């Protein structure tokens, strides 16, 4: 316990380089998922050019960041997608990228299978088309399954199936486990955050208190199911879950958006959590010298959680979940397993919540076949 506590303390003070860097390559997307954390849809004309993106990769390599999480939008929509990930691998930077799978045809699957140090996660939000398509759009589940079939046929190896836990998908945990086993894939579960378009659907989609408690017990029995730091707030129930059990925003993780803006966390794309832009002085300068990041690395205040005996386990929960539901950073997580967050929300009677920025949602309906 002492070594674990020491490591956590070091993480909270911040590292010379992030353990994991999330980079949204583009806001362009051919889907319109209701919970999209970056409100993606339309491409931003000011997104980093191929030359700028390669320079950023070179800087990431020089900082010895082990890998980058690439997302979007749909990253494969960028015409230079393969050029960029192949450049990263050439610079010994591992690439993990999230995709809706609509661009992974047989030829793309074979090309992806030929690249070393590449990890792919395909997103679905239900173990069946009816459940998933309600979130991600008609036809999206079948497209994701075709992508999985193509990767398997191309002998890509073990990819990941990524699922956001909603009130519906959380009832299909065993089915997701079977689906992953069918493909020899890893299952990765993530938390629904009230970020981006998720602000509008969080109230109706986020799991209930009882569902979160069941999820905790299910995950404890399956340490091989990946979660990242999504559910550290559940660790207040007892034994810590596998993974990073603290908020790493600005300490060990951060996000770069398509136009080079650096945010403390992938789930708080908002001006209040913007640390700088890589076009100004480079990413390393932002990471090491940003006033925002410096403040986040200061010892935290337990706030309203100070009297709770489980604070050391959950550390007050998720910054993004609190911010976008209208709570203060010193308040409990809105999904606190003891109900303190629900009580805080009820007591505050929040009428006006922060609005995510920017919003690149499409103004017209989209289809999975749109290019």
mmCIF file of C-alpha atoms in Angstrom:
data_model
loop_
_atom_site.group_PDB
_atom_site.id
_atom_site.type_symbol
_atom_site.label_atom_id
_atom_site.label_comp_id
_atom_site.label_asym_id
_atom_site.label_seq_id
_atom_site.Cartn_x
_atom_site.Cartn_y
_atom_site.Cartn_z
ATOM 1 C CA UNK A 1 0.000 0.000 0.000
ATOM 2 C CA UNK A 2 2.886 2.343 0.747
ATOM 3 C CA UNK A 3 4.427 1.940 -2.711
ATOM 4 C CA UNK A 4 1.023 2.389 -4.355
ATOM 5 C CA UNK A 5 0.382 5.554 -2.334
ATOM 6 C CA UNK A 6 3.837 6.922 -3.222
ATOM 7 C CA UNK A 7 3.240 6.294 -6.926
ATOM 8 C CA UNK A 8 -0.140 7.995 -6.745
ATOM 9 C CA UNK A 9 1.391 10.992 -5.002
ATOM 10 C CA UNK A 10 3.990 11.252 -7.767
ATOM 11 C CA UNK A 11 1.284 11.093 -10.435
ATOM 12 C CA UNK A 12 -0.725 13.816 -8.697
ATOM 13 C CA UNK A 13 2.294 16.150 -8.785
ATOM 14 C CA UNK A 14 2.553 15.636 -12.535
ATOM 15 C CA UNK A 15 5.165 13.968 -14.705
ATOM 16 C CA UNK A 16 7.724 15.415 -17.126
ATOM 17 C CA UNK A 17 5.620 13.992 -19.963
ATOM 18 C CA UNK A 18 2.130 12.487 -19.999
ATOM 19 C CA UNK A 19 1.772 8.733 -19.775
ATOM 20 C CA UNK A 20 -0.969 8.927 -22.342
ATOM 21 C CA UNK A 21 -1.734 11.706 -24.780
ATOM 22 C CA UNK A 22 -5.119 11.811 -26.466
ATOM 23 C CA UNK A 23 -5.146 13.536 -29.848
ATOM 24 C CA UNK A 24 -8.343 14.213 -31.727
ATOM 25 C CA UNK A 25 -7.173 14.293 -35.342
ATOM 26 C CA UNK A 26 -10.333 15.816 -36.771
ATOM 27 C CA UNK A 27 -13.831 16.926 -35.816
ATOM 28 C CA UNK A 28 -15.139 15.456 -39.076
ATOM 29 C CA UNK A 29 -17.358 12.432 -38.561
ATOM 30 C CA UNK A 30 -19.823 10.453 -40.645
ATOM 31 C CA UNK A 31 -21.861 9.522 -37.552
ATOM 32 C CA UNK A 32 -23.670 11.704 -35.045
ATOM 33 C CA UNK A 33 -23.541 9.774 -31.764
ATOM 34 C CA UNK A 34 -25.819 11.313 -29.173
ATOM 35 C CA UNK A 35 -23.150 11.187 -26.447
ATOM 36 C CA UNK A 36 -20.161 12.374 -28.529
ATOM 37 C CA UNK A 37 -17.771 14.021 -26.068
ATOM 38 C CA UNK A 38 -16.285 16.327 -28.723
ATOM 39 C CA UNK A 39 -19.576 17.266 -30.454
ATOM 40 C CA UNK A 40 -18.031 16.108 -33.719
ATOM 41 C CA UNK A 41 -19.484 16.202 -37.210
ATOM 42 C CA UNK A 42 -18.069 19.020 -39.308
ATOM 43 C CA UNK A 43 -14.362 19.369 -40.073
ATOM 44 C CA UNK A 44 -12.709 22.496 -38.676
ATOM 45 C CA UNK A 45 -10.936 24.279 -41.552
ATOM 46 C CA UNK A 46 -8.181 25.320 -39.147
ATOM 47 C CA UNK A 47 -7.174 21.787 -38.143
ATOM 48 C CA UNK A 48 -3.465 20.988 -38.044
ATOM 49 C CA UNK A 49 -1.939 20.400 -41.464
ATOM 50 C CA UNK A 50 -0.046 17.233 -42.326
ATOM 51 C CA UNK A 51 3.251 19.074 -41.809
ATOM 52 C CA UNK A 52 2.147 20.455 -38.431
ATOM 53 C CA UNK A 53 0.835 17.065 -37.347
ATOM 54 C CA UNK A 54 4.131 15.369 -38.248
ATOM 55 C CA UNK A 55 6.078 18.023 -36.336
ATOM 56 C CA UNK A 56 3.889 17.368 -33.313
ATOM 57 C CA UNK A 57 4.590 13.637 -33.613
ATOM 58 C CA UNK A 58 8.328 14.385 -33.716
ATOM 59 C CA UNK A 59 7.999 16.422 -30.525
ATOM 60 C CA UNK A 60 6.003 13.651 -28.866
ATOM 61 C CA UNK A 61 8.774 11.196 -29.782
ATOM 62 C CA UNK A 62 11.447 13.517 -28.381
ATOM 63 C CA UNK A 63 9.514 13.729 -25.092
ATOM 64 C CA UNK A 64 9.522 9.912 -24.978
ATOM 65 C CA UNK A 65 5.758 9.645 -24.714
ATOM 66 C CA UNK A 66 5.168 5.934 -25.169
ATOM 67 C CA UNK A 67 1.938 6.093 -27.108
ATOM 68 C CA UNK A 68 -0.826 8.358 -28.297
ATOM 69 C CA UNK A 69 -4.562 7.753 -28.315
ATOM 70 C CA UNK A 70 -5.893 9.027 -31.627
ATOM 71 C CA UNK A 71 -9.552 9.804 -31.996
ATOM 72 C CA UNK A 72 -11.964 12.325 -33.436
ATOM 73 C CA UNK A 73 -14.456 12.687 -34.929
ATOM 74 C CA UNK A 74 -13.627 9.740 -37.107
ATOM 75 C CA UNK A 75 -9.823 9.819 -37.554
ATOM 76 C CA UNK A 76 -9.840 7.669 -40.677
ATOM 77 C CA UNK A 77 -11.720 10.419 -42.533
ATOM 78 C CA UNK A 78 -8.498 12.454 -42.708
ATOM 79 C CA UNK A 79 -6.842 11.789 -46.057
ATOM 80 C CA UNK A 80 -3.432 11.701 -44.397
ATOM 81 C CA UNK A 81 -4.522 9.251 -41.680
ATOM 82 C CA UNK A 82 -2.229 6.404 -42.754
ATOM 83 C CA UNK A 83 0.619 8.809 -43.461
ATOM 84 C CA UNK A 84 0.413 10.170 -39.911
ATOM 85 C CA UNK A 85 0.134 6.886 -38.037
ATOM 86 C CA UNK A 86 2.930 5.346 -40.103
ATOM 87 C CA UNK A 87 5.098 8.372 -39.323
ATOM 88 C CA UNK A 88 4.368 7.942 -35.611
ATOM 89 C CA UNK A 89 5.317 4.270 -35.690
ATOM 90 C CA UNK A 90 8.501 5.135 -37.606
ATOM 91 C CA UNK A 91 9.348 7.517 -34.731
ATOM 92 C CA UNK A 92 8.777 4.668 -32.222
ATOM 93 C CA UNK A 93 5.574 6.214 -30.901
ATOM 94 C CA UNK A 94 2.894 3.585 -30.404
ATOM 95 C CA UNK A 95 -0.550 4.435 -31.743
ATOM 96 C CA UNK A 96 -3.901 3.499 -30.293
ATOM 97 C CA UNK A 97 -6.827 4.774 -32.267
ATOM 98 C CA UNK A 98 -10.574 4.718 -31.794
ATOM 99 C CA UNK A 99 -12.841 4.319 -34.800
ATOM 100 C CA UNK A 100 -16.481 3.699 -35.610
ATOM 101 C CA UNK A 101 -15.221 1.117 -38.113
ATOM 102 C CA UNK A 102 -17.052 2.484 -41.141
ATOM 103 C CA UNK A 103 -13.780 3.027 -43.058
ATOM 104 C CA UNK A 104 -12.252 -0.375 -42.311
ATOM 105 C CA UNK A 105 -12.983 -2.282 -45.492
ATOM 106 C CA UNK A 106 -10.941 -5.338 -46.525
ATOM 107 C CA UNK A 107 -8.118 -3.268 -48.045
ATOM 108 C CA UNK A 108 -7.874 -0.936 -45.054
ATOM 109 C CA UNK A 109 -7.857 -3.908 -42.690
ATOM 110 C CA UNK A 110 -4.918 -5.466 -44.545
ATOM 111 C CA UNK A 111 -2.971 -2.193 -44.442
ATOM 112 C CA UNK A 112 -3.680 -1.770 -40.721
ATOM 113 C CA UNK A 113 -2.521 -5.343 -40.113
ATOM 114 C CA UNK A 114 0.817 -4.523 -41.755
ATOM 115 C CA UNK A 115 1.651 -1.744 -39.264
ATOM 116 C CA UNK A 116 3.543 -2.539 -36.057
ATOM 117 C CA UNK A 117 2.824 -0.945 -32.662
ATOM 118 C CA UNK A 118 -0.761 -0.235 -33.627
ATOM 119 C CA UNK A 119 -3.772 -0.805 -31.407
ATOM 120 C CA UNK A 120 -7.340 -0.406 -32.648
ATOM 121 C CA UNK A 121 -10.533 -0.070 -30.701
ATOM 122 C CA UNK A 122 -13.883 -0.268 -32.446
ATOM 123 C CA UNK A 123 -16.755 1.530 -30.755
ATOM 124 C CA UNK A 124 -20.223 0.089 -30.277
ATOM 125 C CA UNK A 125 -22.782 0.996 -27.652
ATOM 126 C CA UNK A 126 -24.888 -2.112 -27.522
ATOM 127 C CA UNK A 127 -24.462 -5.853 -27.909
ATOM 128 C CA UNK A 128 -27.133 -5.748 -30.621
ATOM 129 C CA UNK A 129 -27.983 -3.348 -33.428
ATOM 130 C CA UNK A 130 -31.167 -2.027 -31.855
ATOM 131 C CA UNK A 131 -29.416 -0.904 -28.658
ATOM 132 C CA UNK A 132 -26.252 0.444 -30.265
ATOM 133 C CA UNK A 133 -27.945 2.215 -33.169
ATOM 134 C CA UNK A 134 -30.151 4.231 -30.825
ATOM 135 C CA UNK A 135 -26.948 5.957 -29.677
ATOM 136 C CA UNK A 136 -24.736 5.840 -32.760
ATOM 137 C CA UNK A 137 -27.181 5.911 -35.676
ATOM 138 C CA UNK A 138 -28.907 3.424 -37.974
ATOM 139 C CA UNK A 139 -26.543 0.926 -39.558
ATOM 140 C CA UNK A 140 -23.591 1.809 -37.333
ATOM 141 C CA UNK A 141 -23.589 -1.501 -35.434
ATOM 142 C CA UNK A 142 -23.510 -3.584 -38.627
ATOM 143 C CA UNK A 143 -20.667 -1.401 -39.959
ATOM 144 C CA UNK A 144 -18.686 -1.937 -36.762
ATOM 145 C CA UNK A 145 -19.209 -5.700 -36.970
ATOM 146 C CA UNK A 146 -18.032 -5.715 -40.617
ATOM 147 C CA UNK A 147 -14.897 -3.873 -39.509
ATOM 148 C CA UNK A 148 -14.289 -6.515 -36.839
ATOM 149 C CA UNK A 149 -14.804 -9.272 -39.414
ATOM 150 C CA UNK A 150 -12.365 -7.589 -41.797
ATOM 151 C CA UNK A 151 -9.694 -7.177 -39.113
ATOM 152 C CA UNK A 152 -10.058 -10.805 -38.122
ATOM 153 C CA UNK A 153 -9.823 -11.943 -41.752
ATOM 154 C CA UNK A 154 -6.700 -9.799 -42.220
ATOM 155 C CA UNK A 155 -5.059 -11.455 -39.190
ATOM 156 C CA UNK A 156 -4.703 -8.087 -37.501
ATOM 157 C CA UNK A 157 -4.438 -9.720 -34.106
ATOM 158 C CA UNK A 158 -6.142 -8.691 -30.908
ATOM 159 C CA UNK A 159 -8.124 -5.486 -31.265
ATOM 160 C CA UNK A 160 -10.396 -3.882 -28.695
ATOM 161 C CA UNK A 161 -14.146 -3.496 -28.538
ATOM 162 C CA UNK A 162 -14.948 -0.240 -26.771
ATOM 163 C CA UNK A 163 -18.303 0.326 -25.089
ATOM 164 C CA UNK A 164 -19.649 3.346 -23.222
ATOM 165 C CA UNK A 165 -21.670 2.274 -20.206
ATOM 166 C CA UNK A 166 -25.206 3.626 -20.507
ATOM 167 C CA UNK A 167 -28.389 2.639 -18.716
ATOM 168 C CA UNK A 168 -29.059 0.162 -21.545
ATOM 169 C CA UNK A 169 -25.606 -1.162 -22.435
ATOM 170 C CA UNK A 170 -24.777 -1.907 -18.799
ATOM 171 C CA UNK A 171 -27.501 -4.567 -18.879
ATOM 172 C CA UNK A 172 -25.600 -6.394 -21.646
ATOM 173 C CA UNK A 173 -22.235 -6.915 -19.950
ATOM 174 C CA UNK A 174 -22.219 -10.689 -20.384
ATOM 175 C CA UNK A 175 -23.164 -10.351 -24.068
ATOM 176 C CA UNK A 176 -20.267 -7.918 -24.644
ATOM 177 C CA UNK A 177 -17.940 -10.404 -22.993
ATOM 178 C CA UNK A 178 -19.134 -13.145 -25.366
ATOM 179 C CA UNK A 179 -18.768 -10.859 -28.380
ATOM 180 C CA UNK A 180 -15.167 -10.039 -27.441
ATOM 181 C CA UNK A 181 -14.427 -13.747 -26.964
ATOM 182 C CA UNK A 182 -15.877 -14.494 -30.417
ATOM 183 C CA UNK A 183 -13.289 -12.217 -32.034
ATOM 184 C CA UNK A 184 -10.450 -12.950 -29.603
ATOM 185 C CA UNK A 185 -10.694 -9.234 -28.772
ATOM 186 C CA UNK A 186 -10.215 -7.315 -25.563
ATOM 187 C CA UNK A 187 -13.243 -5.654 -24.020
ATOM 188 C CA UNK A 188 -12.844 -2.027 -22.946
ATOM 189 C CA UNK A 189 -15.571 -0.289 -20.958
ATOM 190 C CA UNK A 190 -15.686 3.470 -20.527
ATOM 191 C CA UNK A 191 -17.786 5.826 -18.479
ATOM 192 C CA UNK A 192 -20.485 8.034 -19.956
ATOM 193 C CA UNK A 193 -19.483 11.616 -19.243
ATOM 194 C CA UNK A 194 -21.764 14.646 -19.586
ATOM 195 C CA UNK A 195 -19.344 16.174 -22.106
ATOM 196 C CA UNK A 196 -19.962 17.444 -25.641
ATOM 197 C CA UNK A 197 -23.364 16.282 -26.849
ATOM 198 C CA UNK A 198 -23.379 13.975 -23.826
ATOM 199 C CA UNK A 199 -24.463 16.962 -21.734
ATOM 200 C CA UNK A 200 -27.929 16.729 -23.271
ATOM 201 C CA UNK A 201 -28.421 12.979 -22.795
ATOM 202 C CA UNK A 202 -26.504 12.288 -19.599
ATOM 203 C CA UNK A 203 -29.501 12.574 -17.310
ATOM 204 C CA UNK A 204 -31.450 9.913 -19.182
ATOM 205 C CA UNK A 205 -28.528 7.653 -20.158
ATOM 206 C CA UNK A 206 -26.146 7.519 -17.194
ATOM 207 C CA UNK A 207 -26.345 4.305 -15.137
ATOM 208 C CA UNK A 208 -28.330 4.219 -11.941
ATOM 209 C CA UNK A 209 -26.705 3.856 -8.535
ATOM 210 C CA UNK A 210 -27.701 0.205 -8.405
ATOM 211 C CA UNK A 211 -26.312 -0.433 -11.916
ATOM 212 C CA UNK A 212 -22.985 1.149 -11.001
ATOM 213 C CA UNK A 213 -22.716 -1.093 -7.970
ATOM 214 C CA UNK A 214 -23.394 -4.150 -10.137
ATOM 215 C CA UNK A 215 -20.816 -2.944 -12.651
ATOM 216 C CA UNK A 216 -18.246 -2.643 -9.852
ATOM 217 C CA UNK A 217 -18.786 -6.247 -8.754
ATOM 218 C CA UNK A 218 -18.688 -7.446 -12.376
ATOM 219 C CA UNK A 219 -15.390 -5.666 -13.028
ATOM 220 C CA UNK A 220 -13.801 -6.961 -9.818
ATOM 221 C CA UNK A 221 -14.396 -10.489 -11.066
ATOM 222 C CA UNK A 222 -12.875 -9.641 -14.478
ATOM 223 C CA UNK A 223 -9.526 -7.856 -14.048
ATOM 224 C CA UNK A 224 -8.770 -8.468 -17.735
ATOM 225 C CA UNK A 225 -11.589 -6.169 -18.833
ATOM 226 C CA UNK A 226 -10.010 -2.791 -19.568
ATOM 227 C CA UNK A 227 -11.349 0.435 -18.089
ATOM 228 C CA UNK A 228 -8.481 2.963 -18.056
ATOM 229 C CA UNK A 229 -9.360 5.452 -15.339
ATOM 230 C CA UNK A 230 -13.062 5.500 -16.211
ATOM 231 C CA UNK A 231 -14.502 4.032 -13.032
ATOM 232 C CA UNK A 232 -12.161 5.027 -10.220
ATOM 233 C CA UNK A 233 -15.142 6.637 -8.473
ATOM 234 C CA UNK A 234 -16.512 3.103 -7.949
ATOM 235 C CA UNK A 235 -13.462 2.122 -5.894
ATOM 236 C CA UNK A 236 -15.113 3.816 -2.901
ATOM 237 C CA UNK A 237 -17.158 0.616 -2.604
ATOM 238 C CA UNK A 238 -14.118 -1.280 -1.336
ATOM 239 C CA UNK A 239 -11.307 -2.962 -3.260
ATOM 240 C CA UNK A 240 -9.738 -0.686 -5.912
ATOM 241 C CA UNK A 241 -10.437 -1.580 -9.516
ATOM 242 C CA UNK A 242 -7.577 -2.292 -11.879
ATOM 243 C CA UNK A 243 -6.150 0.798 -13.572
ATOM 244 C CA UNK A 244 -5.340 4.364 -12.619
ATOM 245 C CA UNK A 245 -7.502 5.178 -9.611
ATOM 246 C CA UNK A 246 -7.312 8.950 -9.733
ATOM 247 C CA UNK A 247 -8.100 11.867 -12.013
ATOM 248 C CA UNK A 248 -5.007 12.279 -14.182
ATOM 249 C CA UNK A 249 -6.102 15.529 -15.840
ATOM 250 C CA UNK A 250 -3.062 17.729 -16.465
ATOM 251 C CA UNK A 251 -0.947 15.368 -14.361
ATOM 252 C CA UNK A 252 -0.495 12.240 -16.457
ATOM 253 C CA UNK A 253 -3.013 12.756 -19.274
ATOM 254 C CA UNK A 254 -4.306 15.556 -21.481
ATOM 255 C CA UNK A 255 -5.894 16.137 -24.862
ATOM 256 C CA UNK A 256 -4.846 17.916 -28.058
ATOM 257 C CA UNK A 257 -7.762 18.856 -30.295
ATOM 258 C CA UNK A 258 -7.740 19.058 -34.107
ATOM 259 C CA UNK A 259 -6.692 22.727 -34.164
ATOM 260 C CA UNK A 260 -3.871 22.251 -31.635
ATOM 261 C CA UNK A 261 -5.641 23.401 -28.479
ATOM 262 C CA UNK A 262 -4.468 21.524 -25.377
ATOM 263 C CA UNK A 263 -7.045 20.623 -22.737
ATOM 264 C CA UNK A 264 -6.464 19.127 -19.302
ATOM 265 C CA UNK A 265 -8.683 16.148 -19.995
ATOM 266 C CA UNK A 266 -10.357 14.512 -23.017
ATOM 267 C CA UNK A 267 -13.694 15.002 -21.290
ATOM 268 C CA UNK A 268 -13.517 18.734 -20.550
ATOM 269 C CA UNK A 269 -13.251 20.410 -23.938
ATOM 270 C CA UNK A 270 -14.129 23.819 -22.535
ATOM 271 C CA UNK A 271 -12.305 27.154 -22.396
ATOM 272 C CA UNK A 272 -11.993 26.908 -18.618
ATOM 273 C CA UNK A 273 -9.756 23.848 -19.027
ATOM 274 C CA UNK A 274 -7.768 24.993 -22.068
ATOM 275 C CA UNK A 275 -4.045 25.186 -21.294
ATOM 276 C CA UNK A 276 -2.609 26.573 -24.548
ATOM 277 C CA UNK A 277 -2.008 25.748 -28.187
ATOM 278 C CA UNK A 278 0.799 23.666 -29.702
ATOM 279 C CA UNK A 279 1.121 26.158 -32.567
ATOM 280 C CA UNK A 280 2.412 28.815 -30.162
ATOM 281 C CA UNK A 281 5.450 27.226 -28.514
ATOM 282 C CA UNK A 282 4.966 23.501 -28.924
ATOM 283 C CA UNK A 283 3.338 20.844 -26.785
ATOM 284 C CA UNK A 284 6.192 20.428 -24.297
ATOM 285 C CA UNK A 285 5.989 24.091 -23.296
ATOM 286 C CA UNK A 286 2.250 23.794 -22.657
ATOM 287 C CA UNK A 287 2.654 20.581 -20.664
ATOM 288 C CA UNK A 288 5.450 21.861 -18.452
ATOM 289 C CA UNK A 289 4.620 25.558 -18.090
ATOM 290 C CA UNK A 290 0.863 26.009 -18.374
ATOM 291 C CA UNK A 291 -0.627 27.862 -15.409
ATOM 292 C CA UNK A 292 -3.666 25.598 -15.573
ATOM 293 C CA UNK A 293 -1.593 22.436 -15.377
ATOM 294 C CA UNK A 294 0.489 23.871 -12.560
ATOM 295 C CA UNK A 295 -2.675 24.540 -10.563
ATOM 296 C CA UNK A 296 -4.037 21.050 -11.191
ATOM 297 C CA UNK A 297 -0.796 19.575 -9.839
ATOM 298 C CA UNK A 298 -1.207 21.329 -6.505
ATOM 299 C CA UNK A 299 -2.440 19.183 -3.584
ATOM 300 C CA UNK A 300 -6.182 18.690 -3.926
ATOM 301 C CA UNK A 301 -8.857 19.874 -1.545
ATOM 302 C CA UNK A 302 -11.238 17.151 -0.406
ATOM 303 C CA UNK A 303 -13.992 19.756 -0.092
ATOM 304 C CA UNK A 304 -17.383 18.278 0.683
ATOM 305 C CA UNK A 305 -15.829 14.772 0.603
ATOM 306 C CA UNK A 306 -13.478 15.513 3.529
ATOM 307 C CA UNK A 307 -15.705 13.741 6.024
ATOM 308 C CA UNK A 308 -16.115 10.648 3.839
ATOM 309 C CA UNK A 309 -13.930 7.720 4.787
ATOM 310 C CA UNK A 310 -13.684 6.672 1.142
ATOM 311 C CA UNK A 311 -12.082 9.863 -0.186
ATOM 312 C CA UNK A 312 -8.652 8.249 -0.515
ATOM 313 C CA UNK A 313 -10.230 5.564 -2.717
ATOM 314 C CA UNK A 314 -12.214 7.724 -5.146
ATOM 315 C CA UNK A 315 -10.409 11.105 -4.722
ATOM 316 C CA UNK A 316 -13.693 12.949 -5.182
ATOM 317 C CA UNK A 317 -14.447 11.492 -8.591
ATOM 318 C CA UNK A 318 -14.410 12.885 -12.115
ATOM 319 C CA UNK A 319 -13.680 16.560 -12.796
ATOM 320 C CA UNK A 320 -15.610 16.558 -16.089
ATOM 321 C CA UNK A 321 -18.669 14.863 -14.605
ATOM 322 C CA UNK A 322 -18.818 17.488 -11.893
ATOM 323 C CA UNK A 323 -18.154 20.478 -14.134
ATOM 324 C CA UNK A 324 -20.736 19.725 -16.816
ATOM 325 C CA UNK A 325 -23.492 18.862 -14.342
ATOM 326 C CA UNK A 326 -23.021 22.237 -12.653
ATOM 327 C CA UNK A 327 -21.199 21.046 -9.532
ATOM 328 C CA UNK A 328 -18.071 22.613 -8.072
ATOM 329 C CA UNK A 329 -14.719 20.821 -8.142
ATOM 330 C CA UNK A 330 -14.985 20.487 -4.344
ATOM 331 C CA UNK A 331 -18.349 18.686 -4.626
ATOM 332 C CA UNK A 332 -18.793 14.908 -4.772
ATOM 333 C CA UNK A 333 -18.948 13.122 -8.114
ATOM 334 C CA UNK A 334 -22.545 13.232 -9.442
ATOM 335 C CA UNK A 335 -22.449 9.419 -9.554
ATOM 336 C CA UNK A 336 -20.975 9.013 -6.076
ATOM 337 C CA UNK A 337 -21.746 5.433 -5.046
ATOM 338 C CA UNK A 338 -23.094 6.640 -1.702
ATOM 339 C CA UNK A 339 -25.527 9.088 -3.299
ATOM 340 C CA UNK A 340 -23.736 12.229 -2.081
ATOM 341 C CA UNK A 341 -23.477 13.583 -5.631
ATOM 342 C CA UNK A 342 -27.203 13.212 -6.244
ATOM 343 C CA UNK A 343 -27.852 15.046 -2.987
ATOM 344 C CA UNK A 344 -25.468 17.849 -3.990
ATOM 345 C CA UNK A 345 -27.212 18.245 -7.350
ATOM 346 C CA UNK A 346 -30.616 18.316 -5.714
ATOM 347 C CA UNK A 347 -29.478 20.886 -3.141
ATOM 348 C CA UNK A 348 -27.932 23.187 -5.764
ATOM 349 C CA UNK A 349 -30.979 23.053 -8.059
ATOM 350 C CA UNK A 350 -28.729 23.722 -11.048
ATOM 351 C CA UNK A 351 -30.647 25.527 -13.789
ATOM 352 C CA UNK A 352 -27.781 26.604 -16.039
ATOM 353 C CA UNK A 353 -24.879 24.247 -16.721
ATOM 354 C CA UNK A 354 -21.645 25.011 -18.592
ATOM 355 C CA UNK A 355 -21.913 24.656 -22.355
ATOM 356 C CA UNK A 356 -19.250 22.500 -24.023
ATOM 357 C CA UNK A 357 -17.131 24.276 -26.592
ATOM 358 C CA UNK A 358 -16.618 24.118 -29.496
ATOM 359 C CA UNK A 359 -19.590 22.435 -31.180
ATOM 360 C CA UNK A 360 -18.948 20.911 -34.603
ATOM 361 C CA UNK A 361 -22.193 18.964 -34.820
ATOM 362 C CA UNK A 362 -23.666 18.654 -38.286
ATOM 363 C CA UNK A 363 -26.771 20.683 -39.019
ATOM 364 C CA UNK A 364 -28.299 18.020 -41.275
ATOM 365 C CA UNK A 365 -28.838 14.285 -40.757
ATOM 366 C CA UNK A 366 -25.899 12.025 -41.603
ATOM 367 C CA UNK A 367 -25.594 8.446 -42.808
ATOM 368 C CA UNK A 368 -22.802 5.956 -42.357
ATOM 369 C CA UNK A 369 -22.120 5.965 -46.078
ATOM 370 C CA UNK A 370 -21.404 9.724 -46.254
ATOM 371 C CA UNK A 371 -17.834 10.464 -47.318
#
